[in-house]
Short mmCIF file of C-alpha atoms in Angstrom, two decimals:
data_model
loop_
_atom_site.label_atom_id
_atom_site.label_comp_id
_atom_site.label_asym_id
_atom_site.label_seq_id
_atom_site.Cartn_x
_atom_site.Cartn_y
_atom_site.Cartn_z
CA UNK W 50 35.24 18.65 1.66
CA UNK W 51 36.31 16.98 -1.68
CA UNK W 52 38.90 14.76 -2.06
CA UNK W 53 40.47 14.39 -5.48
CA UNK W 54 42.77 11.53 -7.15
CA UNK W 55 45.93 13.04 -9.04
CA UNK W 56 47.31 10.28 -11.35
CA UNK W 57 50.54 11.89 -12.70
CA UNK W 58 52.28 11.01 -16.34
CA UNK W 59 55.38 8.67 -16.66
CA UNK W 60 55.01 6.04 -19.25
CA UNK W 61 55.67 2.22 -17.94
CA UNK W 62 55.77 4.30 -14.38
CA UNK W 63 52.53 4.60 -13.67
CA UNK W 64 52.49 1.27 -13.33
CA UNK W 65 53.30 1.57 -9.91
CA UNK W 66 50.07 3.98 -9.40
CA UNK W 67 48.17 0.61 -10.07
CA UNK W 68 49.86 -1.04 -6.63
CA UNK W 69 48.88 1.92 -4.78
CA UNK W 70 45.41 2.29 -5.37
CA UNK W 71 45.05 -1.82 -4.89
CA UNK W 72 46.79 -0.59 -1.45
CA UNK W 73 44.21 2.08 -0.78
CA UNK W 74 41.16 -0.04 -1.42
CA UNK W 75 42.02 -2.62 0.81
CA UNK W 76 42.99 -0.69 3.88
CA UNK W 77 39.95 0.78 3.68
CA UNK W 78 38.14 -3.06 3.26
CA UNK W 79 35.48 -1.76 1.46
CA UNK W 80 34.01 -1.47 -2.62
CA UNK W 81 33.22 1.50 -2.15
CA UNK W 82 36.03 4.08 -3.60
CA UNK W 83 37.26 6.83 -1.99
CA UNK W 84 37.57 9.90 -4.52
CA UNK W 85 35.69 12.21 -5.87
CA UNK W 86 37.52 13.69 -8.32
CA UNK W 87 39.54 12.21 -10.54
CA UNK W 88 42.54 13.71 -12.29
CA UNK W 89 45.03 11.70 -14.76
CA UNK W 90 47.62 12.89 -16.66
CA UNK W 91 49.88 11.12 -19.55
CA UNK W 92 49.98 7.01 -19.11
CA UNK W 93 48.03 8.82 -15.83
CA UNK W 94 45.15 9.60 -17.47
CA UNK W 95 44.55 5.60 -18.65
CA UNK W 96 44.89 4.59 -15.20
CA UNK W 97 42.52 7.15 -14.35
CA UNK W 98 39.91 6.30 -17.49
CA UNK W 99 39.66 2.77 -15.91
CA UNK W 100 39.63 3.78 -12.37
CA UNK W 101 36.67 5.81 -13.22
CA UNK W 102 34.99 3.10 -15.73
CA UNK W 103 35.22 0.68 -12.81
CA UNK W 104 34.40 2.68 -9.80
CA UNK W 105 31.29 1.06 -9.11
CA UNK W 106 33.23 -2.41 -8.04
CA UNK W 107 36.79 -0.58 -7.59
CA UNK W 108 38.48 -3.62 -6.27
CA UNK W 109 37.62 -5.85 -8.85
CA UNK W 110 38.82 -2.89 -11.66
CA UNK W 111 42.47 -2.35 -10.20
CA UNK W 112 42.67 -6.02 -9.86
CA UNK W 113 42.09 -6.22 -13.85
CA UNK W 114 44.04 -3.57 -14.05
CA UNK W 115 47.00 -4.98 -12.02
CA UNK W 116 46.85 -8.13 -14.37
CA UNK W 117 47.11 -6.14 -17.68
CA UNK W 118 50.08 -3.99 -16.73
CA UNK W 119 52.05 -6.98 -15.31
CA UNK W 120 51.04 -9.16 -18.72
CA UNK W 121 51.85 -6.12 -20.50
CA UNK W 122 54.71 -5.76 -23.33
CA UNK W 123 56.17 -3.20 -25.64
CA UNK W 124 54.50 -4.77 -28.43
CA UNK W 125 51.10 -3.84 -26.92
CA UNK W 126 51.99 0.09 -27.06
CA UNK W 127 54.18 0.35 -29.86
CA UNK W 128 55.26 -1.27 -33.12
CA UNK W 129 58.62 -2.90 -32.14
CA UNK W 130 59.71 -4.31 -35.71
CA UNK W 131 62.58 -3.39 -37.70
CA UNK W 132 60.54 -2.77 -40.38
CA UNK W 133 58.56 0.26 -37.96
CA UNK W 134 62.06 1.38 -36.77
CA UNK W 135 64.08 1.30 -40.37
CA UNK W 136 60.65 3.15 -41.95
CA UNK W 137 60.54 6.00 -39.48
CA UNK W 138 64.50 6.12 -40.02
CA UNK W 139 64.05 5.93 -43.74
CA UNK W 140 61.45 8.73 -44.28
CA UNK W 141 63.54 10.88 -41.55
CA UNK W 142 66.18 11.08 -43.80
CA UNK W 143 63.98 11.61 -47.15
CA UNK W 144 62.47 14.08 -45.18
CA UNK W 145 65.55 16.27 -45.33
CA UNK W 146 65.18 16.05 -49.33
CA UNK W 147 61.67 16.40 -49.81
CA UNK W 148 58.95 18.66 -48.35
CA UNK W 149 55.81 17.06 -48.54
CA UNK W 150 54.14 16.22 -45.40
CA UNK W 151 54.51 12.34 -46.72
CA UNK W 152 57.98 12.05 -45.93
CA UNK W 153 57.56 13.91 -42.53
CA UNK W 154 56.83 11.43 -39.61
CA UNK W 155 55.20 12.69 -36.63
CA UNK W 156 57.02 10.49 -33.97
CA UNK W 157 59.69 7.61 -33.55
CA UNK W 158 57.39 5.19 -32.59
CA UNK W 159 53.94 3.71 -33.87
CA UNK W 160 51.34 3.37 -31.10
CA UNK W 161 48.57 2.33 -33.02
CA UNK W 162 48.94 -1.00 -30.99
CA UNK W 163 48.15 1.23 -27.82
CA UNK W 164 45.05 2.34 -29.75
CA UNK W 165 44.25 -1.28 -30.46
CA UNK W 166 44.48 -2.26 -26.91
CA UNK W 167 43.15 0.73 -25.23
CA UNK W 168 39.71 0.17 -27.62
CA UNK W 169 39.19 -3.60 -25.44
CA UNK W 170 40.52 -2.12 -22.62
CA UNK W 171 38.88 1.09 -21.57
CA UNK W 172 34.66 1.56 -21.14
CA UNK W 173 33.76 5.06 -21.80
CA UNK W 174 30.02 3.94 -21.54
CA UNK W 175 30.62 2.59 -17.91
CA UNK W 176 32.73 5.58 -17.27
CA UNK W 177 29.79 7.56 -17.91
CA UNK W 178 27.03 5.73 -16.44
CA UNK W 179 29.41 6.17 -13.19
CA UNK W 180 30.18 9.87 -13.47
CA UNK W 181 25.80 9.72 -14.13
CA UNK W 182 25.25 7.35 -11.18
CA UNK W 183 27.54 9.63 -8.57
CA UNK W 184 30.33 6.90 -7.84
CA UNK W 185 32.47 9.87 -8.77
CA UNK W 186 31.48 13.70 -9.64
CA UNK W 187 34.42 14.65 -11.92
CA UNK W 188 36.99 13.04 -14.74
CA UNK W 189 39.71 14.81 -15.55
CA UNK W 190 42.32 14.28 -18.39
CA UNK W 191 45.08 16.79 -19.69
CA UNK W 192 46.57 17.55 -22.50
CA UNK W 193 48.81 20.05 -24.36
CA UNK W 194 47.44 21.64 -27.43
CA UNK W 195 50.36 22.04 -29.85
CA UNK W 196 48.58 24.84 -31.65
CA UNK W 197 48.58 27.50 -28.72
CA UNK W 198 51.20 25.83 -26.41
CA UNK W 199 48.42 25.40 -23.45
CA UNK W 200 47.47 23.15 -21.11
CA UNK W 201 43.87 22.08 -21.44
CA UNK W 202 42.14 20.09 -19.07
CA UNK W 203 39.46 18.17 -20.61
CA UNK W 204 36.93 16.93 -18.09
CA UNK W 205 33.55 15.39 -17.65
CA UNK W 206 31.12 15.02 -15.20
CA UNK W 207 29.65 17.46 -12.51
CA UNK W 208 28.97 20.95 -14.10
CA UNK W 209 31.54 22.94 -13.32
CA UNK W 210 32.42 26.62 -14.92
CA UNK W 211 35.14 26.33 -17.31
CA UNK W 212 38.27 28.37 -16.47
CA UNK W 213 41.06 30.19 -17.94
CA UNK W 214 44.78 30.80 -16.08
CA UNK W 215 47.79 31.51 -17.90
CA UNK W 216 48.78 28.82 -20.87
CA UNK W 217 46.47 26.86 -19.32
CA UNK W 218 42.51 26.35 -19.01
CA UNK W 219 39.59 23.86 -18.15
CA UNK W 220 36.97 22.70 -21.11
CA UNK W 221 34.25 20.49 -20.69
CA UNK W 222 33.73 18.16 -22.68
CA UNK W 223 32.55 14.71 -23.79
CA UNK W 224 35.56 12.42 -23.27
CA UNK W 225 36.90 9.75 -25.46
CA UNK W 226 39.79 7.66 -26.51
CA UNK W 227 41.14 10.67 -28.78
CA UNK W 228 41.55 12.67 -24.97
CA UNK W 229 43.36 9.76 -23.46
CA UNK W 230 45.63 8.90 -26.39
CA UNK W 231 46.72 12.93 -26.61
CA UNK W 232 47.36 12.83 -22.79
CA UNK W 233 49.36 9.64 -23.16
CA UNK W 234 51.36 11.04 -26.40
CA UNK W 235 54.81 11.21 -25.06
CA UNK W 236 56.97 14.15 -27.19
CA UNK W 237 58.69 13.15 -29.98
CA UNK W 238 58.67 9.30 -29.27
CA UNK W 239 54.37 8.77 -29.90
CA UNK W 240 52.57 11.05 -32.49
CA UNK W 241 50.02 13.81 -31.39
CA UNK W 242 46.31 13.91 -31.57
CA UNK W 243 43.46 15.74 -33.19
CA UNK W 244 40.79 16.66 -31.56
CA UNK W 245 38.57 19.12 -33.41
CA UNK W 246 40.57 20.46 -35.88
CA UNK W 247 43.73 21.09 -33.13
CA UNK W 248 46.68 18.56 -32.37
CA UNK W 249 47.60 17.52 -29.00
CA UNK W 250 50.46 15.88 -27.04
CA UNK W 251 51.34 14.81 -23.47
CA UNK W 252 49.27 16.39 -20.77
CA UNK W 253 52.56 16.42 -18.62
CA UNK W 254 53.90 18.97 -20.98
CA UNK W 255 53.62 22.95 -19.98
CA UNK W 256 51.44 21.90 -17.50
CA UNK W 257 53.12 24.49 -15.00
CA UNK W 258 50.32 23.67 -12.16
CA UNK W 259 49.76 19.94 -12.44
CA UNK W 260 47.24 20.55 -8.74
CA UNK W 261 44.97 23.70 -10.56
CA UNK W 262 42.64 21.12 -12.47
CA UNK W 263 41.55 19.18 -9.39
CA UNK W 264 41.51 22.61 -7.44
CA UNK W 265 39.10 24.39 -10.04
CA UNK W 266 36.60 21.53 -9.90
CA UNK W 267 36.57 21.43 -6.15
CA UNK W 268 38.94 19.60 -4.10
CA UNK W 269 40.27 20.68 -1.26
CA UNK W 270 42.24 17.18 -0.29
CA UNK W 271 44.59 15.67 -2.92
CA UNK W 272 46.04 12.15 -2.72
CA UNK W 273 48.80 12.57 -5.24
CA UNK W 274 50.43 9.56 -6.49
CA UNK W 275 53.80 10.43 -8.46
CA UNK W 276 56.22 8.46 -9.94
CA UNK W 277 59.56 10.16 -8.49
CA UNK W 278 61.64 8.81 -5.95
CA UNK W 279 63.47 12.36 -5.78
CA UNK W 280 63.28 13.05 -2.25
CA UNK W 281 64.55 10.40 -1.70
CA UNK W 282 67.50 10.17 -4.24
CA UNK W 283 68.89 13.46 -3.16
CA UNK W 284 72.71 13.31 -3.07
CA UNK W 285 73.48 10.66 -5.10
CA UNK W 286 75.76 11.41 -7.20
CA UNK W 287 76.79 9.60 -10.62
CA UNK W 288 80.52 9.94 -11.99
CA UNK W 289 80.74 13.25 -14.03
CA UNK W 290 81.05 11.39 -17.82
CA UNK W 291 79.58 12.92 -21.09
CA UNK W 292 75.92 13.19 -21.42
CA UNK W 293 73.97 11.12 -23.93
CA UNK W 294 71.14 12.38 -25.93
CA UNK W 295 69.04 9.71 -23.58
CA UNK W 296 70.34 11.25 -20.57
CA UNK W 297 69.41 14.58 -22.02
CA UNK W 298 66.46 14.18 -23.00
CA UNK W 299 65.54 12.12 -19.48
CA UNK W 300 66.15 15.10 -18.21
CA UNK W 301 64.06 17.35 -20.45
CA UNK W 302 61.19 14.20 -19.94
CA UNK W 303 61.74 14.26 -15.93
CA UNK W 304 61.58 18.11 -15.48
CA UNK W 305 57.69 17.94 -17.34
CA UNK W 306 56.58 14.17 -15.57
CA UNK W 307 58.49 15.53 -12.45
CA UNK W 308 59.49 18.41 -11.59
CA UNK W 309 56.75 20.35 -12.19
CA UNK W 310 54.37 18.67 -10.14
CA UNK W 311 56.84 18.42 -7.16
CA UNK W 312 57.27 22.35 -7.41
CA UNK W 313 53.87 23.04 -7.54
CA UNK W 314 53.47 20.93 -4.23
CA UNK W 315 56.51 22.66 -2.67
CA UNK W 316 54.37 25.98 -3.28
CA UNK W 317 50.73 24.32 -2.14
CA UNK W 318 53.07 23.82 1.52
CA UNK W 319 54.41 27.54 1.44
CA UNK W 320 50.89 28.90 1.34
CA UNK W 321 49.63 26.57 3.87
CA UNK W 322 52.24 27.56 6.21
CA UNK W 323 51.08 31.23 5.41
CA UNK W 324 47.93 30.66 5.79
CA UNK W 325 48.54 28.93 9.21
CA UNK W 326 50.80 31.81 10.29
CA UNK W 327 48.11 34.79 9.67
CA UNK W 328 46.44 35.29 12.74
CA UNK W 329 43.13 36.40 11.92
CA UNK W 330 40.61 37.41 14.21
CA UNK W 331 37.36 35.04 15.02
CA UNK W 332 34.59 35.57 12.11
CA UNK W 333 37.36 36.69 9.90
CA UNK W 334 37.34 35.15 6.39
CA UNK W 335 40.75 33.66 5.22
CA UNK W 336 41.81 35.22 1.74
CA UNK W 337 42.63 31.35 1.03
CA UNK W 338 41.78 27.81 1.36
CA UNK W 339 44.32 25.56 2.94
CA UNK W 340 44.84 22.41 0.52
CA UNK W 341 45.42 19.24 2.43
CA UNK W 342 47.47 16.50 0.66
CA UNK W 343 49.21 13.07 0.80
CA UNK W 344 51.49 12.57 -1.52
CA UNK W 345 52.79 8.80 -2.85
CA UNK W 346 56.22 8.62 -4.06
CA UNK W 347 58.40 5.45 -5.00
CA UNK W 348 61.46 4.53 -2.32
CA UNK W 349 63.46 3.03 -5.04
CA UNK W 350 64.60 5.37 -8.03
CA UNK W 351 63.23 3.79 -11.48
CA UNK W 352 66.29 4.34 -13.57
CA UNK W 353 67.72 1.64 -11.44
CA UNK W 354 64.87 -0.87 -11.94
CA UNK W 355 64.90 0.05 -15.46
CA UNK W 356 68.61 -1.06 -15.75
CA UNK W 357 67.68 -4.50 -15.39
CA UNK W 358 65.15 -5.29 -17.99
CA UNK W 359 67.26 -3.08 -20.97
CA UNK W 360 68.44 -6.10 -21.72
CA UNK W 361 64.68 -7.87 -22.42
CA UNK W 362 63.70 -5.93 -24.84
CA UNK W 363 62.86 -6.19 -28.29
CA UNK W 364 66.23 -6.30 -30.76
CA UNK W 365 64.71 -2.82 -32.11
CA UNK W 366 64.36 -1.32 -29.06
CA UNK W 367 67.54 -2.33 -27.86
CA UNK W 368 69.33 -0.78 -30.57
CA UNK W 369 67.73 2.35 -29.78
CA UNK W 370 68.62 2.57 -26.46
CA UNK W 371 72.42 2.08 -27.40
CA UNK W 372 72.02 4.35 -30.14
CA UNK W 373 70.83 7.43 -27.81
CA UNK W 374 72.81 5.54 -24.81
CA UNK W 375 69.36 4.97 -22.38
CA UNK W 376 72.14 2.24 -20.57
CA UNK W 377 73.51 1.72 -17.12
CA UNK W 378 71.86 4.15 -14.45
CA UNK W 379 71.12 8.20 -14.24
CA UNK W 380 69.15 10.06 -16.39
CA UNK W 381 69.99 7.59 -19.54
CA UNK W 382 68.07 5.01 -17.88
CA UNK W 383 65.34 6.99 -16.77
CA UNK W 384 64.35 7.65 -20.73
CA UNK W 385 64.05 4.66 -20.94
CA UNK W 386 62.17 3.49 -17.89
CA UNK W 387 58.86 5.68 -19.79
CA UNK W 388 59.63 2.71 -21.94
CA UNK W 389 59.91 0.07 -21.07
CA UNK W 390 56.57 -1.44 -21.21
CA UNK W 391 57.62 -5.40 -19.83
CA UNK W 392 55.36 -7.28 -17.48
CA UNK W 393 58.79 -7.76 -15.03
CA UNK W 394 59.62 -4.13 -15.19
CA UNK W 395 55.68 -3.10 -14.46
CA UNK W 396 55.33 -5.84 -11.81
CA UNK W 397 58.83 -4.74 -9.89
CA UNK W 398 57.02 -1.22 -9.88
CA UNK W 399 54.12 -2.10 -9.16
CA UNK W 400 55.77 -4.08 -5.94
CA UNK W 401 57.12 -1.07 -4.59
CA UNK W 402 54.08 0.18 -3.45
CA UNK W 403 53.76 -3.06 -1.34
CA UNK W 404 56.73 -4.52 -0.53
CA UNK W 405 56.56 -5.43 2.76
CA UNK W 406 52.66 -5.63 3.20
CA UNK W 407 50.25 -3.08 4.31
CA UNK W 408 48.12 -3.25 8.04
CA UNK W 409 44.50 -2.39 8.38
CA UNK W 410 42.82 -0.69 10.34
CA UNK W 411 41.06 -2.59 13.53
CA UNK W 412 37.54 -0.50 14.70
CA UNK W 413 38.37 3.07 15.25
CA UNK W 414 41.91 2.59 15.89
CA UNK W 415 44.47 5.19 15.13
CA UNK W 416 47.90 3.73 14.08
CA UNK W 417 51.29 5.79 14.31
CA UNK W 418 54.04 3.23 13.30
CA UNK W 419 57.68 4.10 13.79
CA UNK W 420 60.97 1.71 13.67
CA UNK W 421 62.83 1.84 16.68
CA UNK W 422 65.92 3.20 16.08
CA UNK W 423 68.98 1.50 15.22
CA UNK W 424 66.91 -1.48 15.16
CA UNK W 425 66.22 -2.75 11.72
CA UNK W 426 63.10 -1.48 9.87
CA UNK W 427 60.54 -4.97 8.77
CA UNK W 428 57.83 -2.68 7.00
CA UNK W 429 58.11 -0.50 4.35
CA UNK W 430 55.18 1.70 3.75
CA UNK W 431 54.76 3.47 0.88
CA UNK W 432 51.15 4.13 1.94
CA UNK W 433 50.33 4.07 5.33
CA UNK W 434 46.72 5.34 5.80
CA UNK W 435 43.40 4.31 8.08
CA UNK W 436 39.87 5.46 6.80
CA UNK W 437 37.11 3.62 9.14
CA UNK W 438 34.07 4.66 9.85
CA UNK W 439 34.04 8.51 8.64
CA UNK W 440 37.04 8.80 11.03
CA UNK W 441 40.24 10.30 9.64
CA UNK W 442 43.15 8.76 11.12
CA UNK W 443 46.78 8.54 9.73
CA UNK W 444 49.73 6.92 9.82
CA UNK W 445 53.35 8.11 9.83
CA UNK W 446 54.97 6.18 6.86
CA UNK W 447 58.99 4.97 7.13
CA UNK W 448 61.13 3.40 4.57
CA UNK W 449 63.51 0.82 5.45
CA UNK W 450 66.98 0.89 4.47
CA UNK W 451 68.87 -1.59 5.91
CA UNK W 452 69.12 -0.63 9.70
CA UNK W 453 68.06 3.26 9.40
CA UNK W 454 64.77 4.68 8.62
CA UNK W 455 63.65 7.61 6.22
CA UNK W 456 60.40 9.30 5.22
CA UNK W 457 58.72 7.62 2.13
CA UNK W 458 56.55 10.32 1.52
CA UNK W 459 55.70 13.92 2.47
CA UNK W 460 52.29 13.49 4.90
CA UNK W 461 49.49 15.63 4.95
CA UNK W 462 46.16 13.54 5.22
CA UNK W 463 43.40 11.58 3.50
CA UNK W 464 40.13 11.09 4.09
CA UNK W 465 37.36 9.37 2.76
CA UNK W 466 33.41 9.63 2.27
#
């Protein structure tokens, strides 16, 4: 049975995705990674690029990897000047008055520095030679086309027989920077890319079924790794006050990262339980597949984390988050947590996914951990999982907040080779 790698989109979030897969390598104390599939969407779909260019020495990769997102700054994705800023404001405005395409710019922001660093950073001939060599079958990366309004899910690898669903189909293809930097296109705020004539955007957007790709080219297990702390946010509640267009459009941003992946989940669970309640009769073949998953979620909400490096931003930047009012906590914040692309901010993400440590695995051993109650809670797991020995044991993962203990993430289970 397959096991696939779903890297989901959320700017200077998925820097956290980088702390988890660390995590997973070295419970399992081995270079050999674990997936076979690969799936990445929006700043996803970079971490997934290099996953897959270094699978052949995994551990070494995500510990390059760790070191560029915690060295990172905004200045390596975007052009932070006031000279970028006042320009895109300036032909905004003579856009109104004049109707050539000149005067028309396709985003806020400038990430040809992205493109800059993304040329040194990411080796599409490695990523190949491994796709070639079996370290992994399948690469996925997805994108919207702004032409049609469908998802497309560009992948490479394994031949698999392209598909088509509704507003949204799989393409093989050769893949490339231009795939990557339309994933990683955030709306509005980083300019679209062609590819072949057609422009595309942020894979995260219309992407109704964010688990379809890996499905299609053959998973049946899916370690998810999102960037939502939602299920664990759930009644908190901010003081009613008028919205901002930041807290708006975090909103509009959180419902495509978000949303959309956790309902598609929510509906993967539904048909599972169906599937477990129809009692059919021995030799009888099930209309379905059940689809086994662990998902990864952050315990601490990022809009708060993202409140306390507004402030360390560029001058530009800062002015645009007053302007649109990305300040203080809620959804405000959360725009601007995609980001906020600071080597603090990345790192305190990043440390989620680790913050009290993570145990191994001794020989075959099957751990269950669970705080005592009303005794204080000294781990907090936001991956608890044991892979030895083509055994698949798990571990029941617990948050600690202060003395009481809540689930960090929805289990399933995870294998490995």
């Amino acid at each position: 049975m397959s096991t696939a790698l779903i890297l989901s989109g959320g700017g200077a979030r998925a820097a956290y995705q980088v702390g988890v897969l660390r995590a997973v390598l070295e419970i399992l104390d081995t270079n050999r990674q674990p997936f076979d599939i690969v799936c990445g969407t929006s700043a996803g779909s970079i971490n997934a690029a290099y996953y897959v260019a270094s699978a052949h020495r995994p551990r070494f990769g995500m510990g390059r990897l760790h070191h560029v997102w915690r060295n990172i700054s905004a200045a390596n994705v975007y052009d932070t000047s006031w000279l970028s800023v006042l320009r895109t404001t300036a032909r905004l405005g003579a856009g109104a008055f004049r109707y050539t395409e000149r005067f028309k710019p396709p985003s806020i922001l400038d990430n040809s520095p992205l493109e800059r660093l993304l040329t040194r950073w990411l080796d599409f001939g490695a990523m190949r030679a491994n796709l070639r060599n079996g370290y992994v079958r399948n690469l996925c990366i997805n994108a919207v086309n702004y032409s049609t309004g469908e998802s497309v899910a560009f992948y490479e690898g394994e031949t698999v027989e392209p598909w088509q669903r509704l507003h949204r189909h799989g393409e093989p293809v050769t893949l490339s920077l231009d795939h990557v930097m339309a994933s990683a296109a955030i709306p509005i705020l980083f300019p679209p890319r062609a590819i072949n004539g057609n422009f595309f955007g942020d894979g995260a957007l219309r992407q109704l079924n964010p688990l379809s790709p890996a499905l299609h080219l053959g998973a049946r297990r899916l370690f998810v790794i999102g960037v939502s702390s939602n299920k664990h946010d759930r009644g908190r509640t901010l003081r009613p006050i008028q919205p901002t267009i930041a807290q708006m459009a975090g909103h509009l941003l959180n419902r495509e990262f978000i949303d959309n992946l956790e309902a598609d989940i929510e509906q993967a669970e539904v048909i599972n339980e169906l599937l477990d309640d129809c009692a059919l009769g021995e030799g009888s073949n099930p209309p379905a597949q059940k689809v086994e998953f662990l998902v990864i979620t952050p315990s601490t909400p990022f809009d708060e984390m993202a409140a306390r490096y507004i402030d360390r931003q560029p001058g530009s930047m800062r002015f645009l988050f007053r302007l649109l009012g990305a300040q203080g906590q809620g959804a405000g914040a959360s725009f601007a947590s995609l980001l906020l692309f600071d080597g603090g901010y990345c790192q305190a993400g990043i440390t989620q996914s680790r913050s009290a440590g993570f145990l191994k695995a001794l020989n075959n051993s099957s751990l269950n951990y669970q705080s005592p109650k009303n005794k204080k809670c000294y781990f907090c797991f936001s991956l608890a999982t044991s892979l030895v020995a083509r055994r698949y044991a798990a571990i029941n993962s617990y948050c600690a907040n202060r003395h009481s203990c809540r689930f960090v993430l929805h289990f399933q289970w995870f294998t490995c080779h």
